[in-house]
Coordinates of C-alpha atoms in Angstrom, one line a residue:
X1 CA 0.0 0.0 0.0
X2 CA 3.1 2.5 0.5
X3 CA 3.9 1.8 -3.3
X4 CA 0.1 2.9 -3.3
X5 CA 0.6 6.5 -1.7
X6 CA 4.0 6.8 -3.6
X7 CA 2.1 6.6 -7.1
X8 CA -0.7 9.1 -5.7
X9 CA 2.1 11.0 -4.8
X10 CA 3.9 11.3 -8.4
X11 CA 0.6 11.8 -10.1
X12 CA 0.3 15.0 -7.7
X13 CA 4.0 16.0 -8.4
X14 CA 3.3 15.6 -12.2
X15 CA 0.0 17.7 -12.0
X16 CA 1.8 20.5 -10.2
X17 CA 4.4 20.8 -12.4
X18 CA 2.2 20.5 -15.7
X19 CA 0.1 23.4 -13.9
X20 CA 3.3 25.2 -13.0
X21 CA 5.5 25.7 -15.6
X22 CA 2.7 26.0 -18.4
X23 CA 2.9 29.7 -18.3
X24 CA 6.6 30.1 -19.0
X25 CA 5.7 27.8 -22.4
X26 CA 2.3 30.5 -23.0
X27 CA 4.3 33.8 -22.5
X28 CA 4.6 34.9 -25.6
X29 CA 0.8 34.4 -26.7
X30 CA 0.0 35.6 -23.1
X31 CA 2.4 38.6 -23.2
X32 CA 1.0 39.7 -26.9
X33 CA -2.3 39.6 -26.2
X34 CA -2.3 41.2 -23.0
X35 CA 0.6 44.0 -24.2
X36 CA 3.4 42.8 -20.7
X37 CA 6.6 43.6 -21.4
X38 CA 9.4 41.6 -19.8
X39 CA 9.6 43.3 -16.5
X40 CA 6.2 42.5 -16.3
X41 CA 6.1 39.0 -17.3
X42 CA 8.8 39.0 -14.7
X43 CA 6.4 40.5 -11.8
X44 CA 4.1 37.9 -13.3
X45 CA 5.9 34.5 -12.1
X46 CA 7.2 36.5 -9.0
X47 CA 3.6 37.0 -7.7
X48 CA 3.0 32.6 -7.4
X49 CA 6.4 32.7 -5.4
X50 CA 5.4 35.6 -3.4
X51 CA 2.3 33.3 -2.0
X52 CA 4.0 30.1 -2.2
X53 CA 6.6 31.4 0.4
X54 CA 4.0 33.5 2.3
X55 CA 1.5 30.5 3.0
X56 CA 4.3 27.9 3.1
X57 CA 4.6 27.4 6.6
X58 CA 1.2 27.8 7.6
X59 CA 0.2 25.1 5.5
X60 CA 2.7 22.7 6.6
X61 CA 1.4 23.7 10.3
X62 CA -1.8 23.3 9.4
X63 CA -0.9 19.8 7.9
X64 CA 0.7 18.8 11.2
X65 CA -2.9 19.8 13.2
X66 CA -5.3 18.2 10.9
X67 CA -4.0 15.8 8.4
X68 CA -2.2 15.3 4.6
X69 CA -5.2 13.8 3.3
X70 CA -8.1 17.0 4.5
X71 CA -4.9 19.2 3.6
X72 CA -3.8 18.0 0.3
X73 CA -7.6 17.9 -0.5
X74 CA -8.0 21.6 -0.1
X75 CA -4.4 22.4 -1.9
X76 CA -5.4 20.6 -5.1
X77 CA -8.7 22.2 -5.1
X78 CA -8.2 25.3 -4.7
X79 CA -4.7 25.2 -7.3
X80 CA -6.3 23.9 -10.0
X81 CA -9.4 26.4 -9.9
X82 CA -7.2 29.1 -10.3
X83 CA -5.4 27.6 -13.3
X84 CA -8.6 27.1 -15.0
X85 CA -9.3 30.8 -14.3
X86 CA -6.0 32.0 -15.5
X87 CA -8.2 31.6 -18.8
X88 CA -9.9 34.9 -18.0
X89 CA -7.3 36.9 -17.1
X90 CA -8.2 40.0 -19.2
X91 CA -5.1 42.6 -18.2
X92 CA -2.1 42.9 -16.2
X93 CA -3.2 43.7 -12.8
X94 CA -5.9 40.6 -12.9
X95 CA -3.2 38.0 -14.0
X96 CA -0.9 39.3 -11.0
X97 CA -3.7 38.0 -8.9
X98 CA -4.9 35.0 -10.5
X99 CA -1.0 33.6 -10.5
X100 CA -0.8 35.1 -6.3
X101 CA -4.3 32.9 -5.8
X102 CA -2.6 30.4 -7.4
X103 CA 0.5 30.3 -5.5
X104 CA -1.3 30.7 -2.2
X105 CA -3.4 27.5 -3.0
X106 CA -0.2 25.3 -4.6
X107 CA 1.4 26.1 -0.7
X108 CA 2.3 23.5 1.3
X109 CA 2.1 20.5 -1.9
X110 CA 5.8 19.2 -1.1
X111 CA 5.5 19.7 2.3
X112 CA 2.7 17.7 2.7
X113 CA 4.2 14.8 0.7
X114 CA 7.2 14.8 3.0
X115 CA 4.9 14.7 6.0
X116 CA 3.3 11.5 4.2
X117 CA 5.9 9.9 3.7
X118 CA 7.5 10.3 7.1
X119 CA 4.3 8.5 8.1
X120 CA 4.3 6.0 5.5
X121 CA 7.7 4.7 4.5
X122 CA 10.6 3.4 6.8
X123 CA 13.6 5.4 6.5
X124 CA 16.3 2.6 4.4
X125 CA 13.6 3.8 1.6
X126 CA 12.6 7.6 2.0
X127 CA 15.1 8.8 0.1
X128 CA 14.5 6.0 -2.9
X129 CA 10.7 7.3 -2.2
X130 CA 11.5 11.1 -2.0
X131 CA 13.9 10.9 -5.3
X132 CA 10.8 8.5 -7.4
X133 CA 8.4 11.3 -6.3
X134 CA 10.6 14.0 -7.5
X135 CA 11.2 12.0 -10.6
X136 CA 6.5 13.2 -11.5
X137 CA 7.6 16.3 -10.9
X138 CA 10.3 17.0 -13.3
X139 CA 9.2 14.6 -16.2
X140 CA 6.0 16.4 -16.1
X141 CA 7.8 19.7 -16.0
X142 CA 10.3 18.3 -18.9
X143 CA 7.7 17.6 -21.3
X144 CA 5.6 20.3 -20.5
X145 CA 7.0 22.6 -23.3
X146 CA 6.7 20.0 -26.1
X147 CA 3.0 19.5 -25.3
X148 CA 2.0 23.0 -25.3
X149 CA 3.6 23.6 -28.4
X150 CA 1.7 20.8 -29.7
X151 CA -1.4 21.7 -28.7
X152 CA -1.0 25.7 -30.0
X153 CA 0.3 24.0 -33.4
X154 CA -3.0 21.6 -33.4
X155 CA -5.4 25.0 -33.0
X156 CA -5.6 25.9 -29.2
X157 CA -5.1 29.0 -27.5
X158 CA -3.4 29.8 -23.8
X159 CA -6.7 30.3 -22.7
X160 CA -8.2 26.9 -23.8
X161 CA -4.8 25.3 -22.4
X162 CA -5.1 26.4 -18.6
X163 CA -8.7 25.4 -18.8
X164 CA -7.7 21.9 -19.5
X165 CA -4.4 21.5 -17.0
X166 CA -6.3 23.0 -14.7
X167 CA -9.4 20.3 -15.1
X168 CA -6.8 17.3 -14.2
X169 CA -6.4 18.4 -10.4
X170 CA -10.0 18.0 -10.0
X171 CA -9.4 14.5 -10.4
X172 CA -6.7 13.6 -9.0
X173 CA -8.3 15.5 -5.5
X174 CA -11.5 13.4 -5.6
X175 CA -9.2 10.2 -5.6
X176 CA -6.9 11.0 -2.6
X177 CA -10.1 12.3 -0.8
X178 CA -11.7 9.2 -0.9
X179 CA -8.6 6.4 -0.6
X180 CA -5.8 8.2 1.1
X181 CA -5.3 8.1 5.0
X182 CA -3.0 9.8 7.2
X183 CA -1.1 7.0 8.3
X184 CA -0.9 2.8 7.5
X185 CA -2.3 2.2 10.9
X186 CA -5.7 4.2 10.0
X187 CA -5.8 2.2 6.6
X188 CA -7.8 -0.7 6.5
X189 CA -6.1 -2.4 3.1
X190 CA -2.5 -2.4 5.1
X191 CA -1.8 -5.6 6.3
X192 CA -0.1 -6.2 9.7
X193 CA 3.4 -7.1 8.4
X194 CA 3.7 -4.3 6.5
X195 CA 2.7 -2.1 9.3
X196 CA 5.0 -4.0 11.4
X197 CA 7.6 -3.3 8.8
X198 CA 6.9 0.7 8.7
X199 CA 6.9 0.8 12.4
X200 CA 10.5 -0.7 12.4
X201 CA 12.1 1.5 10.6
X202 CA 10.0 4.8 11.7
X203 CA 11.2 6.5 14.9
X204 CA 8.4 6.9 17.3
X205 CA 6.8 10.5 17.0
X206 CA 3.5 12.2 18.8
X207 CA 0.6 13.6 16.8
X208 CA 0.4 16.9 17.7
X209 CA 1.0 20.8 15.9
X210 CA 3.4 22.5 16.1
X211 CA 3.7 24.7 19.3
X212 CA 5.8 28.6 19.8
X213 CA 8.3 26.4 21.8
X214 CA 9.2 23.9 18.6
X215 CA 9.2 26.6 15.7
X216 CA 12.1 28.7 18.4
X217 CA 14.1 25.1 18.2
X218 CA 13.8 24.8 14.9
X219 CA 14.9 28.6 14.0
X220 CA 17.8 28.4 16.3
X221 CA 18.6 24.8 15.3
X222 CA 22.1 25.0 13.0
X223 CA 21.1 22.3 10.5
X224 CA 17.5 23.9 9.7
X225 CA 19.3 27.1 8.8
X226 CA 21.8 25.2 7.1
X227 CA 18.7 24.0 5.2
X228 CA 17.1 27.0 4.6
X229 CA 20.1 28.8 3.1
X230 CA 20.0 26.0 0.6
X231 CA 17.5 25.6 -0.7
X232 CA 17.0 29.7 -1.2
X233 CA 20.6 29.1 -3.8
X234 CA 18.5 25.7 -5.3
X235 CA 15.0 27.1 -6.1
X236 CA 16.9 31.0 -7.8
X237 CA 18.3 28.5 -10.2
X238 CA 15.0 26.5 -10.2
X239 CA 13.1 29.4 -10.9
X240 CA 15.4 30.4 -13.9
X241 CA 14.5 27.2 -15.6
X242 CA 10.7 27.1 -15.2
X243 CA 10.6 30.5 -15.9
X244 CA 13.0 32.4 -18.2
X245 CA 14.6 29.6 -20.1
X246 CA 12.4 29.8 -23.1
X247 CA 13.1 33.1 -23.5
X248 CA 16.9 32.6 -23.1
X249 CA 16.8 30.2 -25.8
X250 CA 15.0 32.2 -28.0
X251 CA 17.2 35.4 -27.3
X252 CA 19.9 32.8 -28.9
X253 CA 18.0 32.1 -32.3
X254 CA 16.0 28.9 -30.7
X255 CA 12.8 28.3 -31.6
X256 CA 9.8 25.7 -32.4
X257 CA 10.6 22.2 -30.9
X258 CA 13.8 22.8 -30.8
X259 CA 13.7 25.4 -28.5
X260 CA 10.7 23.5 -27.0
X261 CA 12.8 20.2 -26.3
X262 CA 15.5 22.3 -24.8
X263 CA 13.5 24.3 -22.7
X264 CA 12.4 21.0 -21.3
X265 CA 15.9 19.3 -21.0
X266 CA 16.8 20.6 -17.1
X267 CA 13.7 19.2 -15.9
X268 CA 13.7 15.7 -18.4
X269 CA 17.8 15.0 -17.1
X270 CA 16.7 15.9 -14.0
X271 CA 14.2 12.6 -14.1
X272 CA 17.5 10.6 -13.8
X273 CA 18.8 12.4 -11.6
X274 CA 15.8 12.2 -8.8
X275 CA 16.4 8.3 -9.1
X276 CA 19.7 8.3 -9.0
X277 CA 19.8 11.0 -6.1
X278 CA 17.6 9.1 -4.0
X279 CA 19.5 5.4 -4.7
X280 CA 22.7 7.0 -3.6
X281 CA 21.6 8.9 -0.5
X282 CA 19.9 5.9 0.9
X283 CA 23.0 3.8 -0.2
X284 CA 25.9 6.1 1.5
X285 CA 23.5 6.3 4.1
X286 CA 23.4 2.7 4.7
X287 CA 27.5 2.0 4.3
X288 CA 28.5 5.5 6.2
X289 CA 25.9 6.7 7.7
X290 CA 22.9 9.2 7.9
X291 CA 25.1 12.3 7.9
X292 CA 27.4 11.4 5.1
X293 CA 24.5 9.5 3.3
X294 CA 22.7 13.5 3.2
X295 CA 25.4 15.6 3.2
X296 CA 27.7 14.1 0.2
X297 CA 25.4 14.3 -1.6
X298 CA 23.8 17.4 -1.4
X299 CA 26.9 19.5 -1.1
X300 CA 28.3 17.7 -4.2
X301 CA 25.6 17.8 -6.2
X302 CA 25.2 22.1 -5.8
X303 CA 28.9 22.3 -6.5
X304 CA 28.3 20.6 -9.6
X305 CA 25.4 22.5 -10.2
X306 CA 27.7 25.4 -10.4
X307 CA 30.5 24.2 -12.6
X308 CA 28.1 23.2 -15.2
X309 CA 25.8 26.3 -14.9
X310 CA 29.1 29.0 -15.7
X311 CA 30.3 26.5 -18.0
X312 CA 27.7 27.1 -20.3
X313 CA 28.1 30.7 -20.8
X314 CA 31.6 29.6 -22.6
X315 CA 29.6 28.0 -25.2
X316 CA 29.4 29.7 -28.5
X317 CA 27.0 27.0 -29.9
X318 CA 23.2 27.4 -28.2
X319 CA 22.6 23.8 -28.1
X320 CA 25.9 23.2 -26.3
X321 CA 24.8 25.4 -23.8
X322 CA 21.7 24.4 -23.3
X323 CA 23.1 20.7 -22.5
X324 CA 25.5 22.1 -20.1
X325 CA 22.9 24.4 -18.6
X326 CA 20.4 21.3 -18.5
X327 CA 23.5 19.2 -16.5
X328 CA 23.5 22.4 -14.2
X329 CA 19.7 21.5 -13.4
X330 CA 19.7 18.1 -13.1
X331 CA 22.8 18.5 -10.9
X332 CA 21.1 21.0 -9.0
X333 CA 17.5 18.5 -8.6
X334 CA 20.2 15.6 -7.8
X335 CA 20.0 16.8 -4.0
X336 CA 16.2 16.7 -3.2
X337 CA 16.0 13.2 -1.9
X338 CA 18.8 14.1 0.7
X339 CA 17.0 17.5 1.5
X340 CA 14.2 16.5 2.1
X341 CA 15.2 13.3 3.4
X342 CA 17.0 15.2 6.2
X343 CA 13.4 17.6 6.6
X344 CA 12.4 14.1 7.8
X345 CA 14.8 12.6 9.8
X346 CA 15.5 15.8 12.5
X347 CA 11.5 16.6 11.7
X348 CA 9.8 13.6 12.4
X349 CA 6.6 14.5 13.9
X350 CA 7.1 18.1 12.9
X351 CA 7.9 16.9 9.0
X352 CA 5.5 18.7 7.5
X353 CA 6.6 22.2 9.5
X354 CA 10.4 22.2 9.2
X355 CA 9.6 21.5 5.3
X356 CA 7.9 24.2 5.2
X357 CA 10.5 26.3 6.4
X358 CA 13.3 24.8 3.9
X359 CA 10.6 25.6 1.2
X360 CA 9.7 29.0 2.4
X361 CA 13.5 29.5 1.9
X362 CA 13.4 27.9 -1.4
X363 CA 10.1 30.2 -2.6
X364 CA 12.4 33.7 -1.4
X365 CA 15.1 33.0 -4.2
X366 CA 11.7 32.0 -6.2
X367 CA 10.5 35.3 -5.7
X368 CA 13.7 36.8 -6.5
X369 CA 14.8 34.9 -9.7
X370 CA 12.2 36.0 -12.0
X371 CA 11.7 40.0 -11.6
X372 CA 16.2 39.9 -10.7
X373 CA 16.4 38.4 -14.0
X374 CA 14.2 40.5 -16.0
X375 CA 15.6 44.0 -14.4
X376 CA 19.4 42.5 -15.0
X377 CA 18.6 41.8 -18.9
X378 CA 16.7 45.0 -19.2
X379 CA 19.3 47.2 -17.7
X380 CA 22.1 45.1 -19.4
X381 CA 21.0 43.2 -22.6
X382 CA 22.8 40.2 -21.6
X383 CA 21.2 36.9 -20.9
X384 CA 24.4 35.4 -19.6
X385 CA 24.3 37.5 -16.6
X386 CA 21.2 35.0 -15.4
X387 CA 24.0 31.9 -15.9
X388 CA 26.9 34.2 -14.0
X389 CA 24.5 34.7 -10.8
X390 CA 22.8 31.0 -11.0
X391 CA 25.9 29.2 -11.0
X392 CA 27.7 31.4 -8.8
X393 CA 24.9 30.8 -5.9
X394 CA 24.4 27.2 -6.8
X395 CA 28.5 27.1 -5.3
X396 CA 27.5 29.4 -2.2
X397 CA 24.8 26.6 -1.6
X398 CA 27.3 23.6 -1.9
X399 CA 29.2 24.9 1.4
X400 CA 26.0 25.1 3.4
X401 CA 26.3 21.3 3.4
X402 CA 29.2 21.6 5.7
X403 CA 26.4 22.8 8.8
X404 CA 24.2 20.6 8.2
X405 CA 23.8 17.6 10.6
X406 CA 20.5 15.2 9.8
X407 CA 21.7 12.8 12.6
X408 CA 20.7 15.8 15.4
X409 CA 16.7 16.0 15.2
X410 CA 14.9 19.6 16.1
X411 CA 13.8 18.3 19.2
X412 CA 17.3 17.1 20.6

């Protein structure tokens, strides 16, 4: 039944992702029918990060009081009406709030998944689980691109296109509604050896919200703020790549599929990198130990991040760039499983909180990335200045690893 919530789970990761990065594929019809210029567009994609990070936490508290499965419920919902009604958007100022209603109903998504799975899966396989999860996400993301372009080429308009992304959630919230329960115990198809097995490799934890007391340990607690720092230097480049990319590529003389493929290429090598990510947490984690088994790999995997990122503004040729910038992503999406692996593991009963506040962090260089971006190419004309500032963070990142200690739990 785990392998059960881990499938829900992908299908959710996919959805949001298909919902999410739709509007970087639509800006151009969007931006010409509606007369943005770039700054704009830029305010645009800032406004979802804006509410992401604002109701981030809340929703992860709120998760912790009442439940993934009411909570999850309600997020779905209330996302995927709002990308149906990014249809009518009829100026400017009424897009800005469509995408900030949107944002503040996507809130708390991840978070909620990584409280599930702290419930559901023992911890030799949360980080095989976190890194399959991831693996929705980012192949729905990847592909993304081509099928818009598709679907304008077979007659639709961005209108018509949110209406139908938007329609999947629908479905998807009906089913978790109806099967999902917070935890094996409360499931009636879980047989007892499998709920032995859980319980084994689950450390004990209490069912309760989170209290004043437990949010002052976690913000004075070294290895959240480790955390927190970053994932702010992972999501900036995140944001880049869900947002600005297919403009990059097209400021190089990219376009059509081609430009459409590439676009998606971060996200699709990232697929492979999610599996991989998780496979090699879990397996240093089993031959070294928890805090090598996190930290290896997260550290090494933002430093690579880097390399690869600055590396590609060295490449005359735009599709050599764009495989070097896509190894920059997927090196960047390598560390998730041993993020929020460790979000677990010194969270436990307070999962869905502390990855909240890792997020939160996350959604700030969100909210920076895309208006940072579009002032710096405005004021500049030069879309390698996005590369210079990506990469060069991604590195800052890589030595936040060296504080962070997912053997110490909040609570110690």
């Amino acid at each position: 039944m785990r392998h059960k919530v881990l499938g829900m789970s992908i299908l959710l990761a996919a959805v949001t992702y298909l919902d999410r990065v739709a509007i970087s594929s639509l800006q151009g019809p969007i931006s010409r029918d509606l007369g943005f210029d770039l700054v704009q567009m830029g305010l645009v994609f800032s406004a979802f990060y804006v509410a992401y990070a604002v109701f981030e936490i809340p929703t992860g508290w709120w998760a912790d009081k009442v439940g993934s499965r009411k909570v999850l419920t309600r997020i779905v919902t209330w996302w995927s009406t709002f990308t149906v009604l990014t249809s009518a958007a009829f100026s400017y100022r009424s897009l800005l709030v469509i995408r900030f209603m949107f944002g503040a109903g996507e809130a708390g998504a991840f978070p909620n998944v990584a409280r599930t799975f702290s419930r559901w899966f023992p911890q030799q396989e949360r980080g095989r689980a976190t890194g399959v999860f991831w693996v929705g996400a980012h192949l729905a993301g990847g592909v993304t691109p081509l099928i818009v372009n598709s679907l304008i080429n077979a007659g639709f308009n961005w209108r018509g296109i949110f209406v139908m992304f938007g329609s999947l959630g629908f479905v998807w919230a009906y089913a978790w509604r109806k099967w999902f329960r917070d935890t094996p115990e409360e499931h009636p198809a879980v047989t007892e050896a499998e709920r032995a097995f859980i319980a084994a490799g689950r450390p004990p934890f209490e069912e309760r919200a989170s209290t004043l007391r437990d949010w002052r340990r976690l913000l004075a607690n070294r290895t959240a703020l480790g955390l927190c720092l970053m994932y702010f230097t992972q999501s900036f480049g995140g944001a880049f790549y869900v947002t600005w990319l297919p403009k990059y590529f097209a400021e190089r003389g990219l376009t059509g599929s081609t430009a459409a493929i590439l676009a998606g290429l971060p996200l699709m090598f990232s697929t492979v990198a999610d599996i991989l990510g998780g496979v090699t947490t879990d397996s240093l984690t089993r031959r070294f130990g928890l805090r090598i088994g996190r930290t290896a790999v997260g550290g090494s995997a933002l430093a690579a991040a880097g390399l690869f990122t600055l590396a590609g503004t060295f490449m005359d040729s735009p599709v050599w760039a764009a495989v070097l910038i896509a190894l920059g992503g997927a090196s960047s999406n390598f560390l998730l499983a041993a993020a929020w692996g460790t979000c677990i593991e010194i969270g436990r009963s307070r999962a869905g909180a502390l990855s909240g506040a890792m997020n939160t962090s996350g959604q700030l260089g969100a909210i920076l990335s895309p208006t940072l971006i579009a002032l710096v190419v405005s004021e500049f004309s030069n879309w390698s200045a996005p590369l210079y500032l990506t990469g060069t963070l991604f590195l800052m990142g890589s030595v936040c690893w060296l504080w962070i200690d997912p053997t110490r739990p909040v609570s110690d």
